[in-house]
PDB file of C-alpha atoms in Angstrom:
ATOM      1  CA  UNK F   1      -3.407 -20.218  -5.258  1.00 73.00           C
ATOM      2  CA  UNK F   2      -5.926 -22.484  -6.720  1.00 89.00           C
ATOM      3  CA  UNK F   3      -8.782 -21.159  -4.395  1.00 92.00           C
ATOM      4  CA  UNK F   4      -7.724 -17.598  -5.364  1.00 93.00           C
ATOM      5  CA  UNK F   5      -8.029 -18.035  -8.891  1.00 93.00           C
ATOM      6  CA  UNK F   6     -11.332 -19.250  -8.262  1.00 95.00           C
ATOM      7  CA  UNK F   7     -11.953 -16.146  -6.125  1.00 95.00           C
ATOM      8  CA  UNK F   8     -10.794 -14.272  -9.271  1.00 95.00           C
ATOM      9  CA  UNK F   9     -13.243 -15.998 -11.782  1.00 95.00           C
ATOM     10  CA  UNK F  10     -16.268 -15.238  -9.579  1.00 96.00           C
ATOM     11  CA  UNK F  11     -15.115 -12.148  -9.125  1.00 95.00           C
ATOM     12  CA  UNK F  12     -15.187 -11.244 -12.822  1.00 95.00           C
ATOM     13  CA  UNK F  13     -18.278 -13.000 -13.270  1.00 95.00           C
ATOM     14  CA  UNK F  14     -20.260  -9.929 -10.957  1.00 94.00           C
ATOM     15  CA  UNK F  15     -19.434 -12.167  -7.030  1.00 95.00           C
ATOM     16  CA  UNK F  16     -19.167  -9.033  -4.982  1.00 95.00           C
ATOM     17  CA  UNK F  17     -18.333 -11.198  -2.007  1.00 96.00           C
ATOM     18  CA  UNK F  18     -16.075 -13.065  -3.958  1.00 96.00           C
ATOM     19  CA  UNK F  19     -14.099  -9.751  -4.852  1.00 97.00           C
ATOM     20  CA  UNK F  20     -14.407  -9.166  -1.090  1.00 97.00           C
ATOM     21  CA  UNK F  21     -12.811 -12.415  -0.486  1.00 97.00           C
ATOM     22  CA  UNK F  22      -9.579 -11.066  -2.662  1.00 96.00           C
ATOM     23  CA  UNK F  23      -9.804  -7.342  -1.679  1.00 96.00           C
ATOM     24  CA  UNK F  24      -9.441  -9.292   2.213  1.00 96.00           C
ATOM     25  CA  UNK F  25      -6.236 -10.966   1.058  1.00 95.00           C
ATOM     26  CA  UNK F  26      -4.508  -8.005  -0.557  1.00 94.00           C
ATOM     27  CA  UNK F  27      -5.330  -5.455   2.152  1.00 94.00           C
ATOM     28  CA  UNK F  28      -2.327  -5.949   3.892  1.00 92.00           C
ATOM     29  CA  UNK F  29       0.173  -5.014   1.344  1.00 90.00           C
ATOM     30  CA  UNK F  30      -2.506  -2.993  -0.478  1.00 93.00           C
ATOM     31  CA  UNK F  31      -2.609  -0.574   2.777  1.00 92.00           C
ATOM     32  CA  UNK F  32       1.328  -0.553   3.614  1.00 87.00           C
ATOM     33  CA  UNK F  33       1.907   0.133  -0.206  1.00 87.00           C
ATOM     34  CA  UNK F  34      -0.604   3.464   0.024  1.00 89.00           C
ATOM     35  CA  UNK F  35       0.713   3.897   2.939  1.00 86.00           C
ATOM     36  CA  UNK F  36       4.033   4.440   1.805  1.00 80.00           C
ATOM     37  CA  UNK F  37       2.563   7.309  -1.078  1.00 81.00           C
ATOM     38  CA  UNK F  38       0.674   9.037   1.374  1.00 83.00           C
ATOM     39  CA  UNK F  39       2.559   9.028   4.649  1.00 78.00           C
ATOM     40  CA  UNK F  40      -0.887   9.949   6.144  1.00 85.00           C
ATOM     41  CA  UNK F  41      -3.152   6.853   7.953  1.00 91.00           C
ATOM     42  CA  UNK F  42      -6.633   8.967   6.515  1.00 92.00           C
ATOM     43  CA  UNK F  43      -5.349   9.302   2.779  1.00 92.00           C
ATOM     44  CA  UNK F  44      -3.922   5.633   3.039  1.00 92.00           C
ATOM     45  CA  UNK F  45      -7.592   4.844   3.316  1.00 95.00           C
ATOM     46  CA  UNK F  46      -9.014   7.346   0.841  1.00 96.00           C
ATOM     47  CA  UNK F  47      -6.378   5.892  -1.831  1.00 96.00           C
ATOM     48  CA  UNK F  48      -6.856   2.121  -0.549  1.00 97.00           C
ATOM     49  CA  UNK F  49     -11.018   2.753  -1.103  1.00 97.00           C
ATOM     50  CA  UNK F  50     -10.491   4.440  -4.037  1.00 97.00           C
ATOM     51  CA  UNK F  51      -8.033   1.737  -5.242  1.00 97.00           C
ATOM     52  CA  UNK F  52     -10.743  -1.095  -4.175  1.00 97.00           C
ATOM     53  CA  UNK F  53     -13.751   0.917  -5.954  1.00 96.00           C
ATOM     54  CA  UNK F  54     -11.983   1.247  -9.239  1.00 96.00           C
ATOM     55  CA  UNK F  55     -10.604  -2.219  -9.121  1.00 97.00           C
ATOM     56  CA  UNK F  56     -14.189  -4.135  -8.636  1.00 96.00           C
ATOM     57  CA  UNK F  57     -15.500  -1.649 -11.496  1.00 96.00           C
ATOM     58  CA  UNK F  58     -12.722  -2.615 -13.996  1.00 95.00           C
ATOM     59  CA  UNK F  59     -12.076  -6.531 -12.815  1.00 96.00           C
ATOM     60  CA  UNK F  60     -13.860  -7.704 -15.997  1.00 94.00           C
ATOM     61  CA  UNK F  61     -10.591  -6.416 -17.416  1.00 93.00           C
ATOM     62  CA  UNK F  62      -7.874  -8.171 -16.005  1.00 93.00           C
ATOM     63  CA  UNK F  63      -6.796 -10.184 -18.856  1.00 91.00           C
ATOM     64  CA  UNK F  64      -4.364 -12.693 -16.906  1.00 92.00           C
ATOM     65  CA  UNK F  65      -6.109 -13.919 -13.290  1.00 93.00           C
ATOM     66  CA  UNK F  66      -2.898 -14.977 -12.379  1.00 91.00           C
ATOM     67  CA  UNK F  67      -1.507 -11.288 -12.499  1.00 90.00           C
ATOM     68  CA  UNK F  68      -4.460 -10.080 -10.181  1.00 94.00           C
ATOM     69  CA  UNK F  69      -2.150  -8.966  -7.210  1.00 92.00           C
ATOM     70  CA  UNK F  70      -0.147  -6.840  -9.228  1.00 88.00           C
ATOM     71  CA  UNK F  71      -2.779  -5.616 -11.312  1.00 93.00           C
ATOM     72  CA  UNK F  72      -4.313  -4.326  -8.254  1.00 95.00           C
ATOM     73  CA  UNK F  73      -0.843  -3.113  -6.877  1.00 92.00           C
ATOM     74  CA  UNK F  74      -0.701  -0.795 -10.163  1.00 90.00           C
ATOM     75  CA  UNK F  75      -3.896   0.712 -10.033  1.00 94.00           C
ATOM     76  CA  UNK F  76      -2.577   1.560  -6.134  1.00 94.00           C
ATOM     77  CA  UNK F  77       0.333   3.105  -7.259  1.00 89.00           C
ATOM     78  CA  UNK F  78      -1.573   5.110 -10.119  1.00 90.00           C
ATOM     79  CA  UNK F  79      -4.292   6.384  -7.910  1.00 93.00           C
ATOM     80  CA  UNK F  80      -1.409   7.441  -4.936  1.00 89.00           C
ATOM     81  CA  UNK F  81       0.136   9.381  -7.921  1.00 84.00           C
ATOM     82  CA  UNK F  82      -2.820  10.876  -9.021  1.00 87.00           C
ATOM     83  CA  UNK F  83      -4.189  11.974  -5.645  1.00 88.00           C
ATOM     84  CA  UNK F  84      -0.595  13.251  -4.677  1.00 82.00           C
ATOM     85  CA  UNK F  85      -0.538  15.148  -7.893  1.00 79.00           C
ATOM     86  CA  UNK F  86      -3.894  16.921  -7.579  1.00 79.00           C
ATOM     87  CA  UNK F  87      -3.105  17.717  -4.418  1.00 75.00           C
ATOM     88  CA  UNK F  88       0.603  18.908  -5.276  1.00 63.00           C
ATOM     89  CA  UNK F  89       2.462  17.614  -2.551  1.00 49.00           C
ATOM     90  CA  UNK F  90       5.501  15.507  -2.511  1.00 45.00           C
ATOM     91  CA  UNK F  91       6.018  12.052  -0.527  1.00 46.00           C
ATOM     92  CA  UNK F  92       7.903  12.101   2.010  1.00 49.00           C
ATOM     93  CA  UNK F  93       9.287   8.825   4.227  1.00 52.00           C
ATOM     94  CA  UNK F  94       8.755   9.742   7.775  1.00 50.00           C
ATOM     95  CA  UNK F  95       9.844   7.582  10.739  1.00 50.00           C
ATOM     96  CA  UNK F  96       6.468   5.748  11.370  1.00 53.00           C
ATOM     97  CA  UNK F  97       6.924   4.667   7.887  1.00 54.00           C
ATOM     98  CA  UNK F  98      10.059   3.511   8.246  1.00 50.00           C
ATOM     99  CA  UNK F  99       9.215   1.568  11.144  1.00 56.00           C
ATOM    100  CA  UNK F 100       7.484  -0.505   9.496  1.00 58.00           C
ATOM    101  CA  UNK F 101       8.973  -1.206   6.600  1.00 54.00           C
ATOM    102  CA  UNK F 102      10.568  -4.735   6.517  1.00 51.00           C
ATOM    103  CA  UNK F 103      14.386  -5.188   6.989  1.00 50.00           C
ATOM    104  CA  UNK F 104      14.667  -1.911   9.065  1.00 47.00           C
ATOM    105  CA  UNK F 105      16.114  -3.382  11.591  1.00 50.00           C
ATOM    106  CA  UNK F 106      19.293  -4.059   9.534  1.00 47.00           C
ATOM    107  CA  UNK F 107      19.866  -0.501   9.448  1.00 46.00           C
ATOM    108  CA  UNK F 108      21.358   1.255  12.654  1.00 50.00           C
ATOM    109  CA  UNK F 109      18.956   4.512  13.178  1.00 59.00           C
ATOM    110  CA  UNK F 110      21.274   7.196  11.821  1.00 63.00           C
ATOM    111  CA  UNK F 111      20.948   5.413   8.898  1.00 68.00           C
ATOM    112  CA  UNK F 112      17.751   5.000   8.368  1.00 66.00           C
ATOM    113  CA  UNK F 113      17.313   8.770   8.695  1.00 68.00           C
ATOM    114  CA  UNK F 114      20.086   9.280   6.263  1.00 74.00           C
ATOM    115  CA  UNK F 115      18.097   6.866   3.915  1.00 75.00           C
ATOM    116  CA  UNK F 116      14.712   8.013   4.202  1.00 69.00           C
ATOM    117  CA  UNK F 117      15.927  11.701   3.544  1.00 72.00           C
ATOM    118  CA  UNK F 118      17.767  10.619   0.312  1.00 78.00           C
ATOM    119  CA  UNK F 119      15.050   8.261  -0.458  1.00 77.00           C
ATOM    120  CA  UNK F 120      12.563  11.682  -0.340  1.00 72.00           C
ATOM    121  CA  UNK F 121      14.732  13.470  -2.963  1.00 79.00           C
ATOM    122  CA  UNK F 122      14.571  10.897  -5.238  1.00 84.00           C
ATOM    123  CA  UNK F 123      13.100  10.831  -9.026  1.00 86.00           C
ATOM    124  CA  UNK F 124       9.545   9.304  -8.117  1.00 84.00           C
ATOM    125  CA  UNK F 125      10.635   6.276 -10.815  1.00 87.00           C
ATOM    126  CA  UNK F 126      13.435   5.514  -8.718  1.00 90.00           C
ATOM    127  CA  UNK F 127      12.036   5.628  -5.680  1.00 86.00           C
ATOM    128  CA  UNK F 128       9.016   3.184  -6.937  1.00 88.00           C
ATOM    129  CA  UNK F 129      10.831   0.715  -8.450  1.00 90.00           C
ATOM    130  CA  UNK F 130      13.265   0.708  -5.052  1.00 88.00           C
ATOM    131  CA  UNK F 131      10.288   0.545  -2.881  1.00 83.00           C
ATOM    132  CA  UNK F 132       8.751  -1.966  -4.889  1.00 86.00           C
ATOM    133  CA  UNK F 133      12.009  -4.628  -4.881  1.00 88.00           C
ATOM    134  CA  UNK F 134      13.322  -3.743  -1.562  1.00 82.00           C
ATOM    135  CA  UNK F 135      10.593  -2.924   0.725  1.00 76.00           C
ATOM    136  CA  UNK F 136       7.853  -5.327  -0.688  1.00 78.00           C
ATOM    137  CA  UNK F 137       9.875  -7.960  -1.988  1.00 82.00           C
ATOM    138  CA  UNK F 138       8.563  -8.216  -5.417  1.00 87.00           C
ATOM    139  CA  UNK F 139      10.314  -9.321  -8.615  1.00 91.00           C
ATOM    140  CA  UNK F 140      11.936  -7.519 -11.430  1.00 94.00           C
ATOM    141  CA  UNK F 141       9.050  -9.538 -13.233  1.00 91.00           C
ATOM    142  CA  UNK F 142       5.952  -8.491 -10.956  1.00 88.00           C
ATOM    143  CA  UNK F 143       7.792  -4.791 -10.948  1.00 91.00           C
ATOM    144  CA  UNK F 144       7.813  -4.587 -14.569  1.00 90.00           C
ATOM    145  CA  UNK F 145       3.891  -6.090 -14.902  1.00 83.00           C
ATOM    146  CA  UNK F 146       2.386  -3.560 -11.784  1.00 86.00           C
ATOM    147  CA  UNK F 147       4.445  -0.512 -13.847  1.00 87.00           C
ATOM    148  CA  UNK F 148       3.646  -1.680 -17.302  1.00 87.00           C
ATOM    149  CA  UNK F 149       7.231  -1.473 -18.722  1.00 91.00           C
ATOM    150  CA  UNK F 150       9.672  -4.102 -19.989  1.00 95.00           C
ATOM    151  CA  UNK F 151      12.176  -5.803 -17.831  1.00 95.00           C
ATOM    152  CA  UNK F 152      14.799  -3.840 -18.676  1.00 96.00           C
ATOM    153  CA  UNK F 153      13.583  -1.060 -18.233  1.00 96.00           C
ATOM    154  CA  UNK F 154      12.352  -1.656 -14.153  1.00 95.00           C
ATOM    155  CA  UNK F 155      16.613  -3.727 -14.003  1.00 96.00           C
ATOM    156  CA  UNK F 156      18.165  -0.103 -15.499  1.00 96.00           C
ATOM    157  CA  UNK F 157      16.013   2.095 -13.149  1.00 95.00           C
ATOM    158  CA  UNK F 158      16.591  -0.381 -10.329  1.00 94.00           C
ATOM    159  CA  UNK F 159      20.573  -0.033 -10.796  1.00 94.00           C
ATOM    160  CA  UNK F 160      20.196   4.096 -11.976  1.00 94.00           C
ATOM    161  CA  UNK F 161      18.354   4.111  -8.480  1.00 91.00           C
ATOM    162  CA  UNK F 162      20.739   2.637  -6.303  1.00 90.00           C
ATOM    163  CA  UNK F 163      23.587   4.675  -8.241  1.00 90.00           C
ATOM    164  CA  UNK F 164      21.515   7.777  -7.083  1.00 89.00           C
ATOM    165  CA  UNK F 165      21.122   6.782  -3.832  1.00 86.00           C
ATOM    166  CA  UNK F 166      24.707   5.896  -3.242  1.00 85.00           C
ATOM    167  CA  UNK F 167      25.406   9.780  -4.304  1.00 85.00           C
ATOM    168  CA  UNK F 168      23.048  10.729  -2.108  1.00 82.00           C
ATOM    169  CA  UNK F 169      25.081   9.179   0.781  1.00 80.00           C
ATOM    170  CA  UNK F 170      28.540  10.151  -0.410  1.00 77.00           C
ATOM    171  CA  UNK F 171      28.218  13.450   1.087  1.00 67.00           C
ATOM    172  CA  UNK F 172      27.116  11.492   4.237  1.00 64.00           C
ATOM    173  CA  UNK F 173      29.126   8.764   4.504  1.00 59.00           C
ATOM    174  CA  UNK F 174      32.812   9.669   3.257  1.00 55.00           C
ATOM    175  CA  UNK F 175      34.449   6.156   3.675  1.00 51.00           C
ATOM    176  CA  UNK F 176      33.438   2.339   2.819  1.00 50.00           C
ATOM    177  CA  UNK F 177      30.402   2.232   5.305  1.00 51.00           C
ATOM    178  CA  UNK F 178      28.480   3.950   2.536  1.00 48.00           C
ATOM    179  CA  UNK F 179      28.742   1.133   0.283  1.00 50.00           C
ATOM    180  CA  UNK F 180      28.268  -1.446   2.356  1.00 48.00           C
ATOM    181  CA  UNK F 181      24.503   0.609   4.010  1.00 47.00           C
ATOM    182  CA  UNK F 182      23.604   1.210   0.527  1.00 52.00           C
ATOM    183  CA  UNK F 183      24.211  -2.742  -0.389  1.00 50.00           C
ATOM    184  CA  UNK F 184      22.992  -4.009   2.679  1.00 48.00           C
ATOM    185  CA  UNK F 185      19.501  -2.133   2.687  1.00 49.00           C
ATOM    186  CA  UNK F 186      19.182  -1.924  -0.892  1.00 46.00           C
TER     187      UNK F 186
END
């Protein structure tokens, strides 16, 4: 962490290869995260580029180095939005996504169908903040500093989510096995 930090200062200070250094430890989740938005390996890129470009121009603004990873996350999810909005198409999860998603192996495959389909109809908050928690394993904290909204409001959107979801599967699931998907992939 100590290194990165330091990555982070020379970064802000103009190091282009130092910004390099940090984009190089981000891609990873950077690329899975647009990846997720886009559902499409060519406008993962575009948005991960995009995200990249606008993050080196605007480092000078990060007020808290220690929040760089989710400062970059957020301008990720904000250009995904943007690009899906100007082109005026909704997300959808497909398999391939899925797939590589962590945890999905927890999931039997009629489920994860069921999942990614209810997932899809989802309020775009809900689905974010669920993505977020559950498929990147970030904190109600982090969630809450990448969105730029209190606590409380990523905890009530989190638990509105899950309610939605778990209505989403009643019609699917018409015993106890819907609870018990719902808690054990969500």
């Amino acid at each position: 962490m100590e290194e990165k930090l330091k990555l982070i200062v020379r970064a802000k200070r103009g190091d282009a290869i130092a910004f390099q250094q940090l984009i190089h430890l981000e891609k990873e989740k950077l690329y899975k995260m647009a990846y997720v938005y886009m559902r499409n390996e060519d406008e993962a890129l575009e948005v991960f580029q995009e995200t990249v470009y606008l993050a080196f121009k605007s480092i000078t603004k990060l007020k808290n180095d220690r929040y760089f990873s989710t400062w970059i996350i957020r301008i990720l999810i904000n250009t995904s939005i943007s690009t899906l909005r100007k082109k005026k198409r909704f997300v959808l999860i497909n398999e391939e996504m899925w797939d590589n998603m962590p945890g999905k192996e927890m999931v039997e495959t009629d489920v994860q169908i069921d999942l990614m389909n209810a997932l899809n109809e989802m309020d775009e908050k809900y689905k974010t903040v669920l993505l977020l928690r559950y498929y990147q394993d970030y904190t109600i904290q982090q969630i809450a500093v990448i969105l730029g909204c209190p606590e409380g409001t990523v905890k009530t959107n989190i638990r509105r989510g899950i309610t939605v979801l778990k209505e989403k599967m009643k019609g699917v699931y018409k015993d106890d096995r819907q609870n018990s998907i719902i808690q054990g992939r969500v």
